[in-house]
PDB file of C-alpha atoms in Angstrom:
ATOM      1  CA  UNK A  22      -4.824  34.754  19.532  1.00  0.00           C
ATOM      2  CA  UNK A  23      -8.300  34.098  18.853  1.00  0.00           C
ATOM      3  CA  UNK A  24      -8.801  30.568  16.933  1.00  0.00           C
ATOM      4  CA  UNK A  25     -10.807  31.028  13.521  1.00  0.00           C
ATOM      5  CA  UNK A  26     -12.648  28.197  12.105  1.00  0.00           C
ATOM      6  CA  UNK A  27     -11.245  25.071  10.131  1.00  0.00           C
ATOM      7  CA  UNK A  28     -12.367  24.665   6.795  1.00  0.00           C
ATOM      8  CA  UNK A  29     -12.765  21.137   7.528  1.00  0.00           C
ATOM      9  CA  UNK A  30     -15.442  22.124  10.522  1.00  0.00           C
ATOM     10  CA  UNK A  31     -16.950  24.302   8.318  1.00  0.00           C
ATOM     11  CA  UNK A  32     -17.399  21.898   5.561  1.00  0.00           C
ATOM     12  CA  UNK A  33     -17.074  18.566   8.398  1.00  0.00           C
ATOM     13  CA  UNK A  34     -19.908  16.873   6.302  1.00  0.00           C
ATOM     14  CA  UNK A  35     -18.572  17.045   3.096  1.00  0.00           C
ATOM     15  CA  UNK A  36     -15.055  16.460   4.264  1.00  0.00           C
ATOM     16  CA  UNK A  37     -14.996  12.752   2.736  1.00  0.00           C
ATOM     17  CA  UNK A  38     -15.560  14.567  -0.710  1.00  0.00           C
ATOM     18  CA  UNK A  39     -13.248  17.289  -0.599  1.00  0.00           C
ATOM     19  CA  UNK A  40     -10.396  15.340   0.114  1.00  0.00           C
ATOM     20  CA  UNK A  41     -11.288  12.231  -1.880  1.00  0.00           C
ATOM     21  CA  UNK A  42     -11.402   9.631   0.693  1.00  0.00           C
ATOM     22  CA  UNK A  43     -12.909   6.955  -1.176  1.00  0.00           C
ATOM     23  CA  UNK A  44      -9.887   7.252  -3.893  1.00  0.00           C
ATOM     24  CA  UNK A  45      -7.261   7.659  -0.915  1.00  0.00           C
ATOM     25  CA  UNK A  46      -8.128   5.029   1.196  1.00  0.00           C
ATOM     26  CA  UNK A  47      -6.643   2.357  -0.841  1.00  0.00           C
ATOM     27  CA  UNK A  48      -3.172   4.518  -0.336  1.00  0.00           C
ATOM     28  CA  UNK A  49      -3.530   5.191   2.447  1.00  0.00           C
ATOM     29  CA  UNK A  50      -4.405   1.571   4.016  1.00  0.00           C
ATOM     30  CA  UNK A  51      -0.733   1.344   2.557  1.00  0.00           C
ATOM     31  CA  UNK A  52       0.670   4.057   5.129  1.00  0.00           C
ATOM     32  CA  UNK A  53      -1.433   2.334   7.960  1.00  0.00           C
ATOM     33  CA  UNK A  54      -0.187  -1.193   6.891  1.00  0.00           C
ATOM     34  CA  UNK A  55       3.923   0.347   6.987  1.00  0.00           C
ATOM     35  CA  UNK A  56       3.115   1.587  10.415  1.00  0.00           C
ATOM     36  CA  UNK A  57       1.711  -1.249  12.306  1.00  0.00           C
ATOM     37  CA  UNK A  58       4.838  -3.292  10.580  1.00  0.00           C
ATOM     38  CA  UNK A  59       7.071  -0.743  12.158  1.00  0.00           C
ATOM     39  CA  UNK A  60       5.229   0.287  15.587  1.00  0.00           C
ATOM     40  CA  UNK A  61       3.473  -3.296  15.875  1.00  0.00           C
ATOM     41  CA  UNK A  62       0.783  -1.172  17.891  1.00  0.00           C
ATOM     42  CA  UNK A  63      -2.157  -3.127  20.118  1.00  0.00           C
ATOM     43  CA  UNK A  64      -4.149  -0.140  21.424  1.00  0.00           C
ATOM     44  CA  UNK A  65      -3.484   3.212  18.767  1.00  0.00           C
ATOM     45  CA  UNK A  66      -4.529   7.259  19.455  1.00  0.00           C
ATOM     46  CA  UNK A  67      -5.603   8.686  16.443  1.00  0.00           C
ATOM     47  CA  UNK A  68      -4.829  12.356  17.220  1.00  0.00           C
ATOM     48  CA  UNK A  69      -7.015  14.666  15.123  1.00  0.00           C
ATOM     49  CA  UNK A  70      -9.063  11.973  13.805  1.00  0.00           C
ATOM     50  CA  UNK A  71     -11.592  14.078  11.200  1.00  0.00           C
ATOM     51  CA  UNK A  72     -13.589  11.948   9.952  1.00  0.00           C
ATOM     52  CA  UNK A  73     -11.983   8.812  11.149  1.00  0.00           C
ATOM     53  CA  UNK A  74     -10.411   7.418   7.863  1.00  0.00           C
ATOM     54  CA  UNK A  75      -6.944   6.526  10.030  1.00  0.00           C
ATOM     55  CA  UNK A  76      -9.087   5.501  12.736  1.00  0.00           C
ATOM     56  CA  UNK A  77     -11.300   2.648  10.691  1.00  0.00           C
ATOM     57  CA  UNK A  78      -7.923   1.466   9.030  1.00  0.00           C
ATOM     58  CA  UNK A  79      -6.289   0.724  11.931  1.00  0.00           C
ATOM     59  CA  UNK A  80      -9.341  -0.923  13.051  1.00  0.00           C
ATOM     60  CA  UNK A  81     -10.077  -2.885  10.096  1.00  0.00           C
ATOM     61  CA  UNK A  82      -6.790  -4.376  10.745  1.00  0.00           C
ATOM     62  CA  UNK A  83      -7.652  -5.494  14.356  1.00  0.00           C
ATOM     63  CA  UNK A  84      -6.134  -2.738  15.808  1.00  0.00           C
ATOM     64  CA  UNK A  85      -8.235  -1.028  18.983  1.00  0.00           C
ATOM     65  CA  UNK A  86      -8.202   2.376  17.988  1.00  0.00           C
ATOM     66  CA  UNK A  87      -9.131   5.475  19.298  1.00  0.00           C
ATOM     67  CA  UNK A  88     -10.381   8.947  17.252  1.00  0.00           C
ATOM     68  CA  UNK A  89      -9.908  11.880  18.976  1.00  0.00           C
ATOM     69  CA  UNK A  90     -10.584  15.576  17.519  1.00  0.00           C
ATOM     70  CA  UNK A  91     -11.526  18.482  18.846  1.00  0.00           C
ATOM     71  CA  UNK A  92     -14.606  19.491  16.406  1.00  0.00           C
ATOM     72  CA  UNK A  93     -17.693  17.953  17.974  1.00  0.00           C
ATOM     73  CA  UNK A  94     -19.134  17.922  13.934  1.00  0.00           C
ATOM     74  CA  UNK A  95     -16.358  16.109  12.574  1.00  0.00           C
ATOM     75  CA  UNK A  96     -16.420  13.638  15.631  1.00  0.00           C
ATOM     76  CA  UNK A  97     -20.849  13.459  14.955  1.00  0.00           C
ATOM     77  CA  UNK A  98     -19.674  12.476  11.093  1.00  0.00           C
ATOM     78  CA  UNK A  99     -17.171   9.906  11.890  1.00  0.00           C
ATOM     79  CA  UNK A 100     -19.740   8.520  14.208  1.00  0.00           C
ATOM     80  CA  UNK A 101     -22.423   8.150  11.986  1.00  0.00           C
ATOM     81  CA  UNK A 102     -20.141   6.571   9.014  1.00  0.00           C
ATOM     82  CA  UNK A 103     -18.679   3.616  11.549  1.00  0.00           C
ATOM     83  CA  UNK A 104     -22.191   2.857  13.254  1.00  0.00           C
ATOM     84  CA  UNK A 105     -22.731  -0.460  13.716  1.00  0.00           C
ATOM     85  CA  UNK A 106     -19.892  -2.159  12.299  1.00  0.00           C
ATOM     86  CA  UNK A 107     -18.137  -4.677  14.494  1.00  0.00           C
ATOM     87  CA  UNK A 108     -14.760  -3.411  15.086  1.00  0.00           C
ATOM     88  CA  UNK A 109     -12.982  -2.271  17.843  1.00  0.00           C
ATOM     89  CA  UNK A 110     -13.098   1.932  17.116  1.00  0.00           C
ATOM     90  CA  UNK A 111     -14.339   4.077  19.432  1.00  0.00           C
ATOM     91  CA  UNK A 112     -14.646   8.260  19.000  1.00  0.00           C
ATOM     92  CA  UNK A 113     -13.802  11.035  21.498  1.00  0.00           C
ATOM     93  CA  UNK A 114     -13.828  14.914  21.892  1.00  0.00           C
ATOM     94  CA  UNK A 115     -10.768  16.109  23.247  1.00  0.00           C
ATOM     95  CA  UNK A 116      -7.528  18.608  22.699  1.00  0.00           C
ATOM     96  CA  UNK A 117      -4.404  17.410  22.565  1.00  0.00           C
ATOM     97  CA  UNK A 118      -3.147  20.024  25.117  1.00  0.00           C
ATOM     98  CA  UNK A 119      -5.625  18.819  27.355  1.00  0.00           C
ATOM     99  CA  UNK A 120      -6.039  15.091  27.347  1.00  0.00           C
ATOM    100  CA  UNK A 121      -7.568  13.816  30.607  1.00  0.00           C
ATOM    101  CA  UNK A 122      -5.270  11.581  32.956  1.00  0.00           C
ATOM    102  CA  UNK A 123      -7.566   8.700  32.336  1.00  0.00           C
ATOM    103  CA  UNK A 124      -6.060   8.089  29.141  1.00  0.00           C
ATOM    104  CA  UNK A 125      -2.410   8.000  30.625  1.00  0.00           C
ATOM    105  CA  UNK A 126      -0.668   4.925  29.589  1.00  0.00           C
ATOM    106  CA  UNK A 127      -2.751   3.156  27.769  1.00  0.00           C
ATOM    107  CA  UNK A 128      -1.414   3.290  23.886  1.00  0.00           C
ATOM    108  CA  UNK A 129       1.259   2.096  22.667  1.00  0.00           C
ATOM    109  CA  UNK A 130       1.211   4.194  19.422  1.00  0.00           C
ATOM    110  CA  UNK A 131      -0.011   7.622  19.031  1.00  0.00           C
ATOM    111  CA  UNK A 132      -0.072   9.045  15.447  1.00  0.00           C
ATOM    112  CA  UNK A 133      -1.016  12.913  14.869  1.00  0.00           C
ATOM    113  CA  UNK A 134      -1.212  12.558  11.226  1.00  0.00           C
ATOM    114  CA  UNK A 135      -2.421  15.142   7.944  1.00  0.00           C
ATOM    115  CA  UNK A 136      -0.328  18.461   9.605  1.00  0.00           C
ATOM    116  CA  UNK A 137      -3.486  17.959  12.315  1.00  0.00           C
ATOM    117  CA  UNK A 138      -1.005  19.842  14.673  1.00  0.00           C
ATOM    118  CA  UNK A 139      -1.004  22.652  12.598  1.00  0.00           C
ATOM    119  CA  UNK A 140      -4.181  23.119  15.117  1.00  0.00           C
ATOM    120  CA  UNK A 141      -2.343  24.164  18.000  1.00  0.00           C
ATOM    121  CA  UNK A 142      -1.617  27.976  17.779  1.00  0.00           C
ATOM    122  CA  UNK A 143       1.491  28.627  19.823  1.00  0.00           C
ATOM    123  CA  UNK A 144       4.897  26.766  20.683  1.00  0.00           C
ATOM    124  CA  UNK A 145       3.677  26.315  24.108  1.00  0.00           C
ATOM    125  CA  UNK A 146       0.339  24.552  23.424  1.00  0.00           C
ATOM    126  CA  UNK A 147       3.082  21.962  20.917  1.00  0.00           C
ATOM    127  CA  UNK A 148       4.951  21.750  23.817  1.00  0.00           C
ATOM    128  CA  UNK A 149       1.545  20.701  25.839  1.00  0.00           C
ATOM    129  CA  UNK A 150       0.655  18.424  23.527  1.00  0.00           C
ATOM    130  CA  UNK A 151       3.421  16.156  23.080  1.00  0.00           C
ATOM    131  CA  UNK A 152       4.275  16.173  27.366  1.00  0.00           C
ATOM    132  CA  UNK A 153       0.271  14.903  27.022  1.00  0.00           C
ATOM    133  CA  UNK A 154       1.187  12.643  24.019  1.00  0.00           C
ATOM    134  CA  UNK A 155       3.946  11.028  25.818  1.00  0.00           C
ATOM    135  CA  UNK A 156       1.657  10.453  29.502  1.00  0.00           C
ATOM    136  CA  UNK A 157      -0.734   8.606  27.602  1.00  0.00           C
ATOM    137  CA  UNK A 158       2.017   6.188  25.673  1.00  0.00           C
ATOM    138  CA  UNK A 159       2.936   3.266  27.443  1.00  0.00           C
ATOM    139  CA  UNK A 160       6.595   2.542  27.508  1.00  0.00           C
ATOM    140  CA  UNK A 161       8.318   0.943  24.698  1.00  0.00           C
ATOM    141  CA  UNK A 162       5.456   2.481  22.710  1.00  0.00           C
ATOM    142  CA  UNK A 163       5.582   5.135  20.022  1.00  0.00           C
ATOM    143  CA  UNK A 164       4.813   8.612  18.142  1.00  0.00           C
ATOM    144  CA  UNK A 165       4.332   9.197  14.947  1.00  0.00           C
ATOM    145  CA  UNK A 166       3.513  12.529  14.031  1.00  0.00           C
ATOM    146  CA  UNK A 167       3.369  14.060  10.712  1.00  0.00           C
ATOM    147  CA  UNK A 168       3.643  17.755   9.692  1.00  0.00           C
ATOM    148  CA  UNK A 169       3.355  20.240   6.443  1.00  0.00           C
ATOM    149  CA  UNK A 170       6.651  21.262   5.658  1.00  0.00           C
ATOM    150  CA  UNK A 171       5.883  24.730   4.735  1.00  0.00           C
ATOM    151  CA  UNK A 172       9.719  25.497   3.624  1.00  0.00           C
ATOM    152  CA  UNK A 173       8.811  23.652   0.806  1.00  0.00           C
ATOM    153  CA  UNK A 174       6.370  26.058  -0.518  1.00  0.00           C
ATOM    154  CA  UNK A 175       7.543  29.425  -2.223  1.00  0.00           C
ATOM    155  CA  UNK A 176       6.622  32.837  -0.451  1.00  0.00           C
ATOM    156  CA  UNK A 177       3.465  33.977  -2.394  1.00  0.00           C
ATOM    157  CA  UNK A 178       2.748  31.011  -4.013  1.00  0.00           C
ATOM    158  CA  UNK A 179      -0.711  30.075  -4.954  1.00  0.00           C
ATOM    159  CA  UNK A 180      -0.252  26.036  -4.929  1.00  0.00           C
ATOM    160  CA  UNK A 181      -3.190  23.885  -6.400  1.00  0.00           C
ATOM    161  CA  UNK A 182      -4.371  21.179  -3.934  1.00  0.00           C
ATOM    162  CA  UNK A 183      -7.288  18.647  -5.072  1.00  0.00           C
ATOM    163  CA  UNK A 184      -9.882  19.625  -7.361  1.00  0.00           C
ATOM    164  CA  UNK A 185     -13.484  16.907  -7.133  1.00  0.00           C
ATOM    165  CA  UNK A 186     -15.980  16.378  -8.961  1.00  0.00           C
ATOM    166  CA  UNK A 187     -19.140  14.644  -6.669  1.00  0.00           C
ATOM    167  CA  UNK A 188     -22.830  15.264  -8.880  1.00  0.00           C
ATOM    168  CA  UNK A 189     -22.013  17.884  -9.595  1.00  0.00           C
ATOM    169  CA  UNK A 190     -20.672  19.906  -7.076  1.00  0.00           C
ATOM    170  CA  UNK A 191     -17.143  20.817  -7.556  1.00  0.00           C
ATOM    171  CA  UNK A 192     -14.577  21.966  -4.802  1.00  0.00           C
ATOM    172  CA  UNK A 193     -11.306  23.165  -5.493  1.00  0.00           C
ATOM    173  CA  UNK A 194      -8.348  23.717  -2.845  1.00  0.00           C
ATOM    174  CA  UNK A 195      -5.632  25.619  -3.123  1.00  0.00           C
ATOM    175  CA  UNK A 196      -3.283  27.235  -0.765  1.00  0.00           C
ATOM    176  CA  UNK A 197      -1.398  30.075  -0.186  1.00  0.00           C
ATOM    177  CA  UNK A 198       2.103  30.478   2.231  1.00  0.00           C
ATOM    178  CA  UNK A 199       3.647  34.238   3.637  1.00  0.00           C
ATOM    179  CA  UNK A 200       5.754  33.469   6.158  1.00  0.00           C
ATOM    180  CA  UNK A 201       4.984  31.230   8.882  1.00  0.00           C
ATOM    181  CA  UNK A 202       1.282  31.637   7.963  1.00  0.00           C
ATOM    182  CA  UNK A 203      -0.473  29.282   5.297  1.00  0.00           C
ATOM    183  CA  UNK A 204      -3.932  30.158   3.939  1.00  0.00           C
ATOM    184  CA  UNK A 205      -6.580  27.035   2.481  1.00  0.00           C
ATOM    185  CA  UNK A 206      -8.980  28.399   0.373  1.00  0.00           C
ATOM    186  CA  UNK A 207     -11.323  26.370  -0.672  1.00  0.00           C
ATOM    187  CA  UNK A 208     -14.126  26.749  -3.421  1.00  0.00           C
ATOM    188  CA  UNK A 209     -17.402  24.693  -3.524  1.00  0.00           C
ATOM    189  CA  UNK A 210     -19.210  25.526  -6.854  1.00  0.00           C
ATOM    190  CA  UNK A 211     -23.085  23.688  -7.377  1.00  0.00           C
ATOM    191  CA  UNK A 212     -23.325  23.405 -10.618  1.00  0.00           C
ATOM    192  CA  UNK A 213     -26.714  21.191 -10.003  1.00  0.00           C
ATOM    193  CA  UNK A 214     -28.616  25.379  -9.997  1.00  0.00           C
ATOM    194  CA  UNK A 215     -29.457  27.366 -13.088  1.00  0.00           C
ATOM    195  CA  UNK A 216     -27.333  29.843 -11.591  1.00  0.00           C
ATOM    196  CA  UNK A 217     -23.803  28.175 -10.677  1.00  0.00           C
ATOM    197  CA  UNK A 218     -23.980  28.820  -6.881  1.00  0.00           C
ATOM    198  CA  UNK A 219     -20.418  29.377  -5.620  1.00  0.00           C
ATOM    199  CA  UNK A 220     -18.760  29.194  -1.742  1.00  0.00           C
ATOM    200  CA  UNK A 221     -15.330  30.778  -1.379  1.00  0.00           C
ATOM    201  CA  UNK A 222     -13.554  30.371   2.250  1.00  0.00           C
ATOM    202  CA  UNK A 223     -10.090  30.497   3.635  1.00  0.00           C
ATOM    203  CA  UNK A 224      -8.541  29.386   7.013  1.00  0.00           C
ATOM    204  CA  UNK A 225      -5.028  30.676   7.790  1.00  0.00           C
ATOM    205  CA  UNK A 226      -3.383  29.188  10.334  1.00  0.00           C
ATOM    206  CA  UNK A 227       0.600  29.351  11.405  1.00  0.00           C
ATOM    207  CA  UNK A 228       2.804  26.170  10.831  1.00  0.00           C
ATOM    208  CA  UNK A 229       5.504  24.833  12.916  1.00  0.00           C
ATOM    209  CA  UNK A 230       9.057  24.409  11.844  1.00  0.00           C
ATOM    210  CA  UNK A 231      10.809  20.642  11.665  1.00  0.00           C
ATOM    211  CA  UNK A 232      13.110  22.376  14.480  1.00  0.00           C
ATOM    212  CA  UNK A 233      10.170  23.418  16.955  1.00  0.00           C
ATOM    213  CA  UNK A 234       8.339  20.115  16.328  1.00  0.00           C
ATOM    214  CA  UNK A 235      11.631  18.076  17.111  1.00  0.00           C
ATOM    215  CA  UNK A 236      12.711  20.350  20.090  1.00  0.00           C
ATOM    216  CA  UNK A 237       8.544  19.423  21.522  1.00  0.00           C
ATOM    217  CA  UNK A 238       8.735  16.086  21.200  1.00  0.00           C
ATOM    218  CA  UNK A 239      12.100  15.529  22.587  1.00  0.00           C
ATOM    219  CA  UNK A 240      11.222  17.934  25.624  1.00  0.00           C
ATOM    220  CA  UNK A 241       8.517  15.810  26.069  1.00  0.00           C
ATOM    221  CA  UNK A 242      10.869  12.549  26.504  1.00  0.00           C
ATOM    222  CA  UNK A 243      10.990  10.450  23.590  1.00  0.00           C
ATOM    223  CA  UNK A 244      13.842   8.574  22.185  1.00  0.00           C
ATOM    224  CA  UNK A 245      15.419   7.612  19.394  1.00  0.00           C
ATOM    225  CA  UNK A 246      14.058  10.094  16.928  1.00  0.00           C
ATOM    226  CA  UNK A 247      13.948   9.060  13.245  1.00  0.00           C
ATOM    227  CA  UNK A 248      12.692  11.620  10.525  1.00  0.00           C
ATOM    228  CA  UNK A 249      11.230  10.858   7.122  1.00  0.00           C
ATOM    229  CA  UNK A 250       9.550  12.703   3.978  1.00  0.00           C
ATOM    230  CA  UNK A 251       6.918  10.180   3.843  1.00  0.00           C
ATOM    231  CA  UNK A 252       4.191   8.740   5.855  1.00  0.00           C
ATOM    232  CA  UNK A 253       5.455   5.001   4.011  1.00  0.00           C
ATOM    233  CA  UNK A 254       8.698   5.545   5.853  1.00  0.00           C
ATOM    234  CA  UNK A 255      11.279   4.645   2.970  1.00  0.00           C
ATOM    235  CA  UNK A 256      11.862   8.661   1.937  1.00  0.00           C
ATOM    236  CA  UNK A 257      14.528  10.513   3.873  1.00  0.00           C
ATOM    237  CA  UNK A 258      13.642  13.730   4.902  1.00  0.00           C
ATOM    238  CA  UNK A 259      15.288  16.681   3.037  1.00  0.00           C
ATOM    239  CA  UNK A 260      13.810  20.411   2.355  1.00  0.00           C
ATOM    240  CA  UNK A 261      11.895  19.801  -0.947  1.00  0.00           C
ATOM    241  CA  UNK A 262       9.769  17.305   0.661  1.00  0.00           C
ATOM    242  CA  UNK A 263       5.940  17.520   1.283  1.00  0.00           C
ATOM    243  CA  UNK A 264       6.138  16.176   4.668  1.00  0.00           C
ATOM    244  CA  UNK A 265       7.727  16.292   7.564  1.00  0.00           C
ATOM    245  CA  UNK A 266       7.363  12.791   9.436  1.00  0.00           C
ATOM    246  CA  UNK A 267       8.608  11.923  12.957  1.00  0.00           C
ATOM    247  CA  UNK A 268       8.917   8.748  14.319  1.00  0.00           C
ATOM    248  CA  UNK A 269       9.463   8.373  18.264  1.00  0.00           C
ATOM    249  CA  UNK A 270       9.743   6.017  21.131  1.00  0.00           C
ATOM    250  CA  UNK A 271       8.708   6.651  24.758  1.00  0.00           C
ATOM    251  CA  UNK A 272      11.737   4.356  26.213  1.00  0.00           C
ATOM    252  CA  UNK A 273      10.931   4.374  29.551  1.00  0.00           C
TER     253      UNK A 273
END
């Protein structure tokens, strides 16, 4: 299956704006807070960094954290935003079904957060990924991986995402689920021209079911499984929820 392009490395330079990351960092520091209570992490993978929002928060709070995503642009953007400032974040290209051995052992959290697995296009490359996620987790360390769940979204529905405003130029998200497959459109409008000037793109990409993303990660050896609807950890998981959060330990 031939591997379209992300709207997010299409539009890697305005991802901070489409997805509001000045208004959700706040929340999400939050998420990241809940997480090192729970995990108590001293060295973290951030799995399909972006643009490195998870990345800097775990940093901020003294965590050494690593970003890791496949798009070279989104890694050159995250980059460029965390320049210079003294904390201990560093950036990588990589794929999470093919993580070099070097890294083997040497987190003791690994979170895959914002459906970023929804990258990998088969069952076998999920499987890949968490056997990779659990060689580079130390023992006693953890997963945390969180997914779209999809079954929460009606066939055929057209489901408003985020609509921002930034001078001017206005993007609006929406998506679209048949099946397995989800479609992200996304429209960027300029309203700055005499003549509106307006993007339209889509991505469509398959999702994984909460069954084929627990069967992975428990191939893969990790333990004591917990599964919530929320990325805070205090929801329990049931089919009308947005997410589809997994919390694991490599025990040995």
């Amino acid at each position: 299956m031939k591997k379209s392009i992300s709207v997010f490395e299409k539009y890697a330079h305005e991802y901070d704006l489409i997805t509001n990351a000045v208004q959700r960092e706040v929340y999400h520091a939050k998420e990241i807070a809940r997480l090192i209570q729970q995990c108590k992490p001293t060295a973290v993978l951030d799995a399909g960094c972006a643009s490195g929002l998870t990345s800097f928060l775990f940093a901020k709070a003294g965590v050494p954290t690593v970003g890791l995503d496949q798009s070279k642009t989104m890694l050159k953007v995250a980059r460029g935003k965390f320049r210079g400032q003294s904390l201990p974040l560093s950036f990588r290209h990589g794929k999470f079904e093919a993580l070099p051995k070097s890294m083997n052992g040497r987190f003791d959290l690994v979170v895959c957060l914002a459906n970023s697995i929804s990258g990998l296009l088969t069952v076998s490359l999920l499987h890949r990924a968490m056997k990779n996620f659990f060689a580079v987790t130390q023992p006693g360390g953890w997963l945390v991986l969180q997914a779209l769940n999809y079954s929460a979204i009606n066939e055929g529905e057209v489901k408003p995402i985020r609509v921002t405003n930034n001078d001017g130029i206005v993007y609006e998200r929406f998506s679209e689920r048949k099946g397995k497959s989800l479609s992200v459109y996304v429209t960027r409008t300029d309203l700055n021209q005499k003549q509106p000037l307006l993007e339209v793109f889509r991505h469509t990409f398959d999702n994984f079911t909460p069954t084929e993303i627990k069967k992975a990660v428990r191939s893969a050896g990790f333990k004591k499984l917990s599964i919530y609807g929320d990325l805070k950890l205090k929801k329990r998981f049931v089919r009308s929820s947005k997410d589809f959060v997994v919390v694991a330990q490599r025990t040995s």
